């Protein structure tokens, strides 16, 4: 912490608060809070007292002199990818953006070094500054890619607000520790900080709580203040585990400026066991292709149970509610077709991985579950590797006269000697989803070797080998 930026703690001039709000907002924005609420996307509003008038008025575009608002949500780079839990808060931001408001996705390049204790039973493993920097870079790329897909593939022809990615390292790295404690620290009351649920539960735990973790809420409160001061941001969005931190921000800003700000939470997405879906529980479904392929993401949503699919369609897609009703009517008639789950999976995969990612997920589904050779034939090396994650991959040169058994041996797929030979004759081997029982058959391009120069070798029920033929 270095520069004394905090001396600027003061009442925020209105002109500055609205500085960024110069763009016209579409009239439909007046239903802004009602629509996501009807979808079940907004769970709690803070402070409760503001929910009836102040907050709706803030987003009511019919009011004379009203301007676009700025809303933010923070993401700590404690991992190198966003996940499905984060996606929900991002959808919250996108709904504001679609209604013409400006949104900020804040990467917590500094807060991640402390580790948020909210909702956790023990402290996070400390991460090196270098690791956090690399993660922050990856999250920024992920956020920008999602915002670009959103703008490119889900535009509705109406003027939207801006989407900005910031990193709180930009202001915390400038801070001088003693200066920060003296100016900011003086405005927080220990009693209030100690009363937070996240602090209480951790203080009672056998491991206790570190000062760094305890101080976390002060940094998040300062972020809110900073964004209020510099971007006119009056609303912070977060998962429902963030309410305590949001309250600290509200109290700090209110104390310093006399202005009202607000918090909105989204429900926490949980697994079937009820655990929050995310890094900490080790059950995250990632948005980064290298960690969870488009096919796996697609399948995660196709597998959702009938009793949660309608809720997820409302939460994770922009489909209008009447269209969701219609999809559900079709679904109820023939649930085994999984029409609703497939639509949900398609919408989310398109948002996260673009049209190309959705096409890839569908190709992989065809290739794996419908044994489609056409689908295999147009797959790239990357898709095949993603699809058959456990498969070994070899690059082989196709010599003239290469037979089925030569191929199996070169790929180290069968044992040497008669046992390997028998595995083929007894029907345990298939190439490109077709059983091959003659070990001496010579490979035929177009049948054993696909147009894309690949062969998918399967031994037994689940051992896959991908072969890329060189110099065809
Ligand atoms: N499963 C979830 N459902 C809804 N919101 C979530 C979920 N997981 C994370 N979030 C929200 O996303 C935002 C960023 O979270 P962050 O990156 O700090 O992860 P986190 O909450 O620490 O979770 P974890 O480390 O367990 O993945 C927060 O507002 C958080 O509440
Ligand atoms: N505390 C949030 C992330 C965050 C970081 C900085 C903020 O200003 C806001 C939110 C979480 O761990 O989920």
Coordinates of C-alpha atoms and ligand atoms in Angstrom, one line a residue:
X1 CA 0.0 0.0 0.0
X2 CA 1.6 3.3 -1.0
X3 CA -0.3 6.5 -2.0
X4 CA -2.6 8.4 0.3
X5 CA -5.6 8.2 -2.0
X6 CA -7.8 7.9 1.0
X7 CA -7.6 11.6 1.9
X8 CA -10.3 11.9 -0.7
X9 CA -12.8 10.3 1.6
X10 CA -15.6 12.8 1.5
X11 CA -19.2 13.3 0.5
X12 CA -19.5 12.4 -3.2
X13 CA -20.7 15.3 -5.4
X14 CA -23.9 14.3 -7.3
X15 CA -22.3 15.4 -10.6
X16 CA -19.5 12.8 -10.1
X17 CA -22.0 10.1 -9.1
X18 CA -23.8 10.5 -12.4
X19 CA -20.8 11.3 -14.5
X20 CA -20.9 7.9 -16.3
X21 CA -24.7 7.8 -16.6
X22 CA -25.0 9.8 -19.8
X23 CA -26.4 7.2 -22.2
X24 CA -30.1 7.0 -23.0
X25 CA -31.8 4.0 -21.5
X26 CA -34.5 2.1 -23.3
X27 CA -38.0 2.6 -21.8
X28 CA -38.4 -1.1 -21.0
X29 CA -35.8 -0.7 -18.3
X30 CA -38.5 0.4 -15.9
X31 CA -39.4 -3.2 -15.2
X32 CA -35.8 -3.9 -14.5
X33 CA -36.1 -5.2 -10.9
X34 CA -39.4 -6.9 -11.5
X35 CA -38.4 -9.2 -14.4
X36 CA -35.3 -10.8 -12.8
X37 CA -37.3 -11.1 -9.5
X38 CA -40.0 -13.0 -11.4
X39 CA -37.3 -15.3 -12.7
X40 CA -36.1 -16.0 -9.2
X41 CA -32.8 -14.4 -10.0
X42 CA -32.8 -11.8 -7.2
X43 CA -33.1 -13.3 -3.8
X44 CA -32.5 -10.6 -1.2
X45 CA -32.4 -6.8 -1.3
X46 CA -30.5 -4.7 1.2
X47 CA -31.4 -2.5 3.0
X48 CA -34.9 -4.0 3.2
X49 CA -36.3 -0.5 3.8
X50 CA -35.1 0.6 0.4
X51 CA -36.8 -2.1 -1.5
X52 CA -40.2 -0.5 -1.6
X53 CA -39.3 2.8 -3.1
X54 CA -35.6 3.9 -3.4
X55 CA -34.3 0.9 -5.2
X56 CA -37.1 0.5 -7.7
X57 CA -37.0 4.3 -8.3
X58 CA -33.3 4.1 -9.0
X59 CA -34.0 1.8 -12.0
X60 CA -37.2 3.5 -13.0
X61 CA -36.6 5.1 -16.4
X62 CA -39.9 6.9 -16.4
X63 CA -38.8 9.3 -13.7
X64 CA -37.8 12.7 -14.9
X65 CA -34.0 13.2 -14.9
X66 CA -33.3 9.5 -14.3
X67 CA -30.0 8.1 -15.6
X68 CA -28.5 4.7 -16.1
X69 CA -27.2 3.1 -13.0
X70 CA -23.9 1.3 -12.4
X71 CA -24.0 -2.1 -10.8
X72 CA -21.0 -4.3 -9.8
X73 CA -20.1 -7.8 -8.8
X74 CA -16.8 -9.1 -7.6
X75 CA -15.0 -12.3 -8.4
X76 CA -11.9 -13.4 -6.5
X77 CA -9.1 -15.0 -8.6
X78 CA -8.6 -17.9 -6.2
X79 CA -8.8 -20.2 -9.2
X80 CA -7.9 -19.9 -12.9
X81 CA -11.4 -20.1 -14.3
X82 CA -15.0 -18.9 -13.7
X83 CA -17.5 -21.6 -12.9
X84 CA -21.3 -22.2 -13.1
X85 CA -21.9 -20.5 -9.7
X86 CA -20.3 -17.3 -11.0
X87 CA -22.3 -17.5 -14.1
X88 CA -25.5 -16.8 -12.1
X89 CA -24.1 -13.5 -10.7
X90 CA -22.9 -12.7 -14.3
X91 CA -26.4 -13.3 -15.6
X92 CA -27.6 -10.9 -12.9
X93 CA -25.2 -8.3 -14.3
X94 CA -26.2 -9.0 -17.9
X95 CA -29.9 -8.4 -17.0
X96 CA -28.9 -4.9 -15.8
X97 CA -26.8 -4.3 -18.9
X98 CA -29.7 -5.4 -21.2
X99 CA -31.9 -2.9 -19.4
X100 CA -29.5 -0.1 -20.3
X101 CA -27.5 0.1 -17.1
X102 CA -23.7 0.0 -16.9
X103 CA -22.1 -3.0 -15.2
X104 CA -18.7 -3.7 -13.7
X105 CA -17.2 -7.1 -13.2
X106 CA -14.5 -6.6 -10.6
X107 CA -11.7 -9.1 -10.4
X108 CA -10.4 -9.2 -6.8
X109 CA -6.6 -9.2 -7.5
X110 CA -6.0 -7.9 -4.0
X111 CA -8.9 -9.4 -2.1
X112 CA -7.9 -12.9 -3.3
X113 CA -4.7 -12.5 -1.4
X114 CA -6.6 -12.3 1.9
X115 CA -9.4 -14.9 1.1
X116 CA -13.1 -14.2 1.8
X117 CA -14.2 -16.2 4.9
X118 CA -17.9 -15.9 3.9
X119 CA -19.6 -19.2 3.9
X120 CA -16.4 -21.1 4.7
X121 CA -15.7 -23.4 7.6
X122 CA -11.9 -23.0 7.3
X123 CA -9.4 -20.6 5.9
X124 CA -8.4 -20.7 2.2
X125 CA -5.0 -22.0 1.3
X126 CA -2.7 -19.0 0.9
X127 CA -1.9 -18.3 -2.8
X128 CA 1.3 -16.6 -4.0
X129 CA 1.0 -13.2 -5.5
X130 CA 2.2 -14.6 -8.8
X131 CA -0.5 -17.3 -8.8
X132 CA -3.2 -14.7 -8.0
X133 CA -1.9 -12.5 -10.8
X134 CA -2.1 -15.3 -13.3
X135 CA -5.5 -16.3 -12.1
X136 CA -6.7 -12.7 -12.3
X137 CA -5.5 -12.5 -15.9
X138 CA -7.4 -15.7 -16.7
X139 CA -10.6 -14.5 -15.0
X140 CA -10.4 -11.2 -16.9
X141 CA -10.1 -13.1 -20.2
X142 CA -13.1 -15.4 -19.2
X143 CA -15.2 -12.4 -18.2
X144 CA -14.4 -10.5 -21.4
X145 CA -15.1 -13.6 -23.5
X146 CA -18.5 -14.1 -21.9
X147 CA -19.5 -10.5 -22.3
X148 CA -18.4 -10.7 -26.0
X149 CA -20.6 -13.8 -26.6
X150 CA -23.5 -12.1 -24.8
X151 CA -23.2 -9.0 -26.9
X152 CA -22.7 -11.0 -30.2
X153 CA -25.2 -13.8 -29.8
X154 CA -27.9 -12.5 -27.5
X155 CA -28.3 -8.9 -28.7
X156 CA -31.9 -7.9 -28.9
X157 CA -31.5 -4.7 -31.0
X158 CA -31.9 -2.4 -28.0
X159 CA -29.2 -0.1 -26.6
X160 CA -27.4 -1.8 -23.8
X161 CA -25.3 -0.4 -21.0
X162 CA -21.5 -1.0 -20.9
X163 CA -19.7 -4.0 -19.5
X164 CA -16.4 -3.1 -17.8
X165 CA -13.8 -5.4 -16.2
X166 CA -11.7 -3.8 -13.4
X167 CA -9.3 -5.3 -10.9
X168 CA -9.1 -4.0 -7.3
X169 CA -5.3 -4.4 -7.3
X170 CA -5.4 -1.2 -9.3
X171 CA -6.4 0.8 -6.2
X172 CA -5.2 -1.4 -3.4
X173 CA -1.6 -1.5 -4.7
X174 CA -1.5 2.2 -4.4
X175 CA -2.6 2.2 -0.8
X176 CA -0.3 3.0 2.2
X177 CA -1.2 0.5 5.0
X178 CA -1.0 3.0 7.9
X179 CA -2.8 5.6 5.9
X180 CA -5.5 3.1 5.1
X181 CA -6.0 2.0 8.7
X182 CA -6.1 5.6 9.9
X183 CA -8.6 6.8 7.4
X184 CA -10.7 3.9 6.4
X185 CA -10.2 1.7 9.6
X186 CA -11.4 4.5 11.8
X187 CA -14.9 4.3 10.2
X188 CA -15.6 0.7 11.1
X189 CA -16.9 -0.5 14.5
X190 CA -15.5 -3.7 15.8
X191 CA -18.8 -4.7 17.3
X192 CA -20.5 -4.6 13.9
X193 CA -17.6 -6.4 12.1
X194 CA -17.6 -9.1 14.7
X195 CA -21.4 -9.6 14.5
X196 CA -21.2 -10.8 10.9
X197 CA -22.3 -14.4 10.4
X198 CA -19.1 -15.2 8.5
X199 CA -17.0 -13.9 11.3
X200 CA -19.1 -15.5 14.1
X201 CA -19.0 -19.0 12.6
X202 CA -15.3 -18.9 12.0
X203 CA -14.4 -17.5 15.4
X204 CA -16.3 -20.5 16.9
X205 CA -14.5 -23.0 14.7
X206 CA -11.5 -24.9 16.0
X207 CA -9.2 -23.3 13.5
X208 CA -10.3 -19.7 14.4
X209 CA -9.9 -16.8 12.0
X210 CA -6.8 -14.9 10.8
X211 CA -6.6 -11.1 10.9
X212 CA -6.3 -11.1 7.1
X213 CA -9.6 -12.9 6.7
X214 CA -11.2 -10.8 9.4
X215 CA -10.1 -7.7 7.5
X216 CA -11.5 -9.0 4.2
X217 CA -14.9 -7.3 4.6
X218 CA -13.2 -3.9 5.1
X219 CA -11.5 -4.3 1.7
X220 CA -14.7 -5.3 0.0
X221 CA -16.5 -2.4 1.6
X222 CA -13.8 -0.1 0.3
X223 CA -14.2 -1.4 -3.2
X224 CA -17.9 -0.5 -3.1
X225 CA -17.0 2.9 -1.9
X226 CA -14.3 3.3 -4.5
X227 CA -16.7 2.3 -7.3
X228 CA -19.4 4.6 -5.9
X229 CA -17.0 7.5 -5.9
X230 CA -15.4 6.9 -9.3
X231 CA -18.2 5.2 -11.3
X232 CA -21.3 6.2 -9.5
X233 CA -22.0 2.6 -8.6
X234 CA -24.9 2.3 -6.2
X235 CA -25.6 -1.4 -6.4
X236 CA -23.5 -4.4 -5.5
X237 CA -24.6 -7.8 -6.6
X238 CA -23.4 -11.1 -5.2
X239 CA -24.3 -14.6 -4.2
X240 CA -26.3 -14.8 -1.0
X241 CA -23.2 -15.6 1.0
X242 CA -22.0 -12.1 0.2
X243 CA -24.7 -10.2 2.2
X244 CA -22.5 -9.5 5.2
X245 CA -19.7 -8.0 3.1
X246 CA -22.3 -5.9 1.1
X247 CA -23.7 -4.6 4.4
X248 CA -20.3 -3.5 5.5
X249 CA -20.0 -1.5 2.2
X250 CA -23.4 0.0 2.7
X251 CA -22.6 1.2 6.2
X252 CA -19.2 2.6 5.2
X253 CA -20.6 4.6 2.2
X254 CA -23.6 5.8 4.2
X255 CA -21.4 7.0 7.0
X256 CA -19.0 8.8 4.8
X257 CA -21.3 10.3 2.2
X258 CA -24.8 10.1 3.7
X259 CA -25.8 8.5 0.4
X260 CA -27.8 5.3 0.0
X261 CA -26.5 2.3 -1.8
X262 CA -28.0 -1.1 -2.2
X263 CA -27.1 -4.8 -2.3
X264 CA -28.9 -7.5 -4.3
X265 CA -28.1 -11.2 -3.9
X266 CA -28.7 -14.1 -6.2
X267 CA -29.6 -17.6 -4.8
X268 CA -26.7 -20.0 -4.4
X269 CA -26.6 -22.8 -6.9
X270 CA -26.1 -26.1 -5.1
X271 CA -25.3 -29.6 -6.2
X272 CA -27.8 -32.5 -5.6
X273 CA -26.3 -33.0 -2.2
X274 CA -27.1 -29.3 -1.3
X275 CA -23.4 -28.2 -1.3
X276 CA -22.7 -24.8 -2.9
X277 CA -21.4 -25.4 -6.4
X278 CA -17.9 -24.0 -6.6
X279 CA -14.2 -24.3 -6.0
X280 CA -14.3 -24.8 -2.3
X281 CA -16.6 -27.8 -2.4
X282 CA -14.5 -29.3 -5.2
X283 CA -17.6 -29.7 -7.4
X284 CA -17.2 -26.7 -9.8
X285 CA -18.4 -27.0 -13.4
X286 CA -15.9 -24.7 -15.1
X287 CA -16.5 -22.2 -17.8
X288 CA -12.9 -22.5 -19.2
X289 CA -12.9 -25.0 -22.0
X290 CA -9.6 -26.6 -20.9
X291 CA -11.2 -27.5 -17.6
X292 CA -14.7 -28.4 -18.6
X293 CA -15.3 -28.9 -22.3
X294 CA -18.3 -27.5 -24.1
X295 CA -19.6 -31.1 -24.3
X296 CA -19.3 -31.6 -20.5
X297 CA -20.9 -28.3 -19.8
X298 CA -23.8 -29.1 -22.2
X299 CA -24.2 -32.6 -20.6
X300 CA -24.2 -31.0 -17.1
X301 CA -27.3 -29.1 -18.0
X302 CA -28.9 -32.0 -20.0
X303 CA -28.6 -34.1 -16.9
X304 CA -30.5 -31.6 -14.7
X305 CA -33.5 -33.2 -13.0
X306 CA -37.1 -32.5 -14.1
X307 CA -37.9 -30.7 -10.9
X308 CA -35.1 -28.1 -11.3
X309 CA -35.1 -27.5 -15.1
X310 CA -37.8 -24.8 -15.2
X311 CA -36.0 -22.9 -12.4
X312 CA -32.7 -23.2 -14.3
X313 CA -34.3 -22.0 -17.6
X314 CA -35.4 -18.9 -15.7
X315 CA -32.1 -18.4 -14.0
X316 CA -29.6 -19.3 -16.7
X317 CA -31.2 -18.1 -19.9
X318 CA -32.7 -14.9 -21.3
X319 CA -35.7 -16.8 -22.8
X320 CA -38.9 -14.9 -22.2
X321 CA -41.1 -16.4 -19.5
X322 CA -44.0 -17.3 -21.8
X323 CA -41.5 -19.2 -24.0
X324 CA -40.3 -21.1 -21.0
X325 CA -43.9 -21.9 -20.1
X326 CA -44.3 -23.3 -23.6
X327 CA -41.1 -25.4 -23.4
X328 CA -42.3 -26.8 -20.1
X329 CA -45.7 -27.7 -21.5
X330 CA -43.9 -29.7 -24.2
X331 CA -41.6 -31.2 -21.7
X332 CA -44.3 -32.4 -19.4
X333 CA -46.0 -34.3 -22.2
X334 CA -42.8 -36.3 -23.0
X335 CA -40.2 -35.8 -20.2
X336 CA -38.1 -38.6 -21.6
X337 CA -37.2 -36.5 -24.6
X338 CA -35.6 -33.9 -22.2
X339 CA -36.7 -31.0 -24.4
X340 CA -36.4 -28.5 -21.6
X341 CA -33.0 -29.8 -20.5
X342 CA -31.6 -29.7 -24.0
X343 CA -32.8 -26.2 -24.6
X344 CA -31.3 -25.1 -21.3
X345 CA -28.0 -26.8 -22.2
X346 CA -28.0 -25.2 -25.6
X347 CA -28.6 -21.7 -24.3
X348 CA -26.0 -21.9 -21.6
X349 CA -23.3 -23.5 -23.9
X350 CA -23.9 -20.9 -26.5
X351 CA -23.5 -18.1 -24.0
X352 CA -20.3 -19.6 -22.5
X353 CA -18.6 -21.1 -25.6
X354 CA -20.3 -19.4 -28.5
X355 CA -22.1 -21.0 -31.4
X356 CA -18.9 -23.0 -32.3
X357 CA -18.8 -24.4 -28.8
X358 CA -22.5 -25.4 -28.9
X359 CA -21.9 -27.1 -32.3
X360 CA -19.0 -28.9 -30.8
X361 CA -21.0 -30.1 -27.8
X362 CA -23.8 -31.4 -30.1
X363 CA -21.2 -33.2 -32.4
X364 CA -19.6 -34.8 -29.3
X365 CA -23.0 -35.9 -28.1
X366 CA -23.8 -37.5 -31.4
X367 CA -20.4 -39.2 -31.6
X368 CA -20.5 -40.6 -28.1
X369 CA -24.2 -41.4 -27.4
X370 CA -25.4 -42.0 -30.9
X371 CA -22.2 -43.6 -32.3
X372 CA -22.4 -41.2 -35.2
X373 CA -19.6 -41.7 -37.7
X374 CA -20.6 -38.4 -39.5
X375 CA -20.1 -36.6 -36.2
X376 CA -16.7 -38.2 -35.6
X377 CA -15.6 -37.4 -39.2
X378 CA -15.9 -33.7 -38.7
X379 CA -14.3 -33.5 -35.3
X380 CA -11.1 -31.7 -34.6
X381 CA -8.2 -33.3 -32.6
X382 CA -9.1 -31.0 -29.7
X383 CA -12.7 -32.1 -29.7
X384 CA -11.8 -35.8 -29.8
X385 CA -9.3 -35.3 -26.9
X386 CA -12.0 -33.4 -24.9
X387 CA -14.6 -36.1 -25.6
X388 CA -12.4 -39.1 -24.8
X389 CA -10.5 -37.5 -21.9
X390 CA -9.0 -40.7 -20.7
X391 CA -8.1 -41.8 -24.2
X392 CA -4.4 -42.1 -25.1
X393 CA -3.4 -40.1 -28.2
X394 CA -0.8 -41.3 -30.7
X395 CA 0.4 -40.0 -34.0
X396 CA 1.3 -42.8 -36.4
X397 CA 2.6 -43.0 -40.0
X398 CA 0.3 -45.0 -42.3
X399 CA 2.6 -47.5 -44.0
X400 CA 1.1 -49.3 -47.1
X401 CA -0.8 -52.4 -46.0
X402 CA -1.2 -51.4 -42.3
X403 CA -3.7 -53.8 -40.8
X404 CA -6.1 -53.7 -37.9
X405 CA -3.7 -55.7 -35.6
X406 CA -0.7 -53.5 -36.7
X407 CA -2.7 -50.5 -35.7
X408 CA -3.7 -51.9 -32.3
X409 CA -0.1 -52.8 -31.5
X410 CA 1.4 -49.5 -32.6
X411 CA -1.1 -47.7 -30.4
X412 CA -0.2 -50.1 -27.5
X413 CA -3.9 -50.9 -27.2
X414 CA -3.6 -54.7 -27.0
X415 CA -1.2 -57.1 -25.5
X416 CA 1.5 -58.8 -27.6
X417 CA 1.0 -62.4 -28.8
X418 CA -2.1 -64.5 -29.2
X419 CA -4.1 -62.8 -26.4
X420 CA -4.1 -59.5 -28.3
X421 CA -5.0 -61.4 -31.5
X422 CA -7.9 -63.1 -29.8
X423 CA -9.3 -59.8 -28.4
X424 CA -9.9 -58.8 -32.0
X425 CA -11.3 -62.1 -33.3
X426 CA -13.6 -62.3 -30.2
X427 CA -15.2 -58.9 -31.0
X428 CA -13.6 -56.8 -28.3
X429 CA -12.2 -54.2 -30.7
X430 CA -13.9 -51.5 -32.8
X431 CA -12.6 -48.8 -35.0
X432 CA -14.8 -45.7 -35.5
X433 CA -17.7 -47.3 -33.8
X434 CA -17.6 -50.4 -36.1
X435 CA -16.6 -53.7 -34.8
X436 CA -13.5 -55.2 -36.5
X437 CA -13.0 -59.0 -36.1
X438 CA -10.4 -59.7 -38.8
X439 CA -7.0 -58.8 -37.4
X440 CA -5.4 -58.9 -40.9
X441 CA -7.9 -56.5 -42.6
X442 CA -6.0 -53.7 -44.2
X443 CA -7.1 -50.2 -43.1
X444 CA -9.3 -48.4 -45.6
X445 CA -9.3 -44.7 -45.8
X446 CA -12.9 -43.4 -45.4
X447 CA -13.9 -46.4 -43.2
X448 CA -11.1 -47.1 -40.6
X449 CA -9.5 -43.7 -41.2
X450 CA -11.9 -40.8 -41.2
X451 CA -11.8 -37.8 -43.5
X452 CA -10.2 -35.8 -40.7
X453 CA -7.2 -38.2 -40.7
X454 CA -8.2 -39.7 -37.3
X455 CA -9.2 -43.2 -36.1
X456 CA -11.1 -43.9 -32.9
X457 CA -10.0 -47.2 -31.5
X458 CA -12.1 -48.8 -28.8
X459 CA -11.0 -51.9 -26.8
X460 CA -13.5 -53.5 -24.6
X461 CA -16.2 -51.3 -23.2
X462 CA -14.4 -48.1 -22.2
X463 CA -10.8 -48.0 -23.3
X464 CA -10.4 -45.4 -26.1
X465 CA -7.3 -44.7 -28.2
X466 CA -7.2 -41.8 -30.7
X467 CA -4.9 -42.1 -33.6
X468 CA -3.9 -39.3 -35.8
X469 CA -2.5 -40.6 -39.1
X470 CA 0.5 -38.6 -40.5
X471 CA 1.5 -38.2 -44.1
X472 CA -1.8 -39.6 -45.5
Ligands
LIG1 N1 -22.7 -21.7 -6.5 C1 -22.9 -20.4 -6.6 N2 -24.2 -19.9 -6.8 C2 -24.4 -18.6 -6.8 N3 -23.4 -17.6 -6.7 C3 -22.2 -18.1 -6.5 C4 -21.8 -19.5 -6.4 N4 -20.5 -19.6 -6.3 C5 -20.0 -18.3 -6.3 N5 -21.0 -17.4 -6.4 C6 -20.9 -16.0 -6.4 O1 -19.9 -15.5 -7.3 C7 -19.3 -14.4 -6.8 C8 -17.8 -14.6 -6.8 O2 -17.4 -15.7 -6.0 P1 -15.9 -16.1 -5.8 O3 -15.1 -16.2 -7.0 O4 -15.3 -15.3 -4.8 O5 -16.1 -17.6 -5.3 P2 -16.5 -18.1 -3.9 O6 -17.8 -17.5 -3.5 O7 -15.4 -17.9 -3.0 O8 -16.8 -19.6 -4.2 P3 -15.8 -20.8 -4.3 O9 -14.4 -20.4 -3.9 O10 -16.4 -21.8 -3.4 O11 -16.0 -21.2 -5.7 C9 -19.8 -14.1 -5.4 O12 -20.8 -13.2 -5.4 C10 -20.3 -15.5 -5.0 O13 -21.3 -15.4 -4.0
LIG2 N1 -15.9 -11.6 -1.8 C1 -16.4 -12.1 -3.1 C2 -15.6 -11.5 -4.2 C3 -15.5 -10.0 -4.2 C4 -14.3 -9.4 -4.2 C5 -14.2 -8.0 -4.1 C6 -15.4 -7.2 -4.1 O1 -15.4 -5.9 -4.1 C7 -16.7 -7.9 -4.2 C8 -16.7 -9.3 -4.2 C9 -16.3 -13.6 -3.0 O2 -15.4 -14.1 -2.4 O3 -17.2 -14.3 -3.5

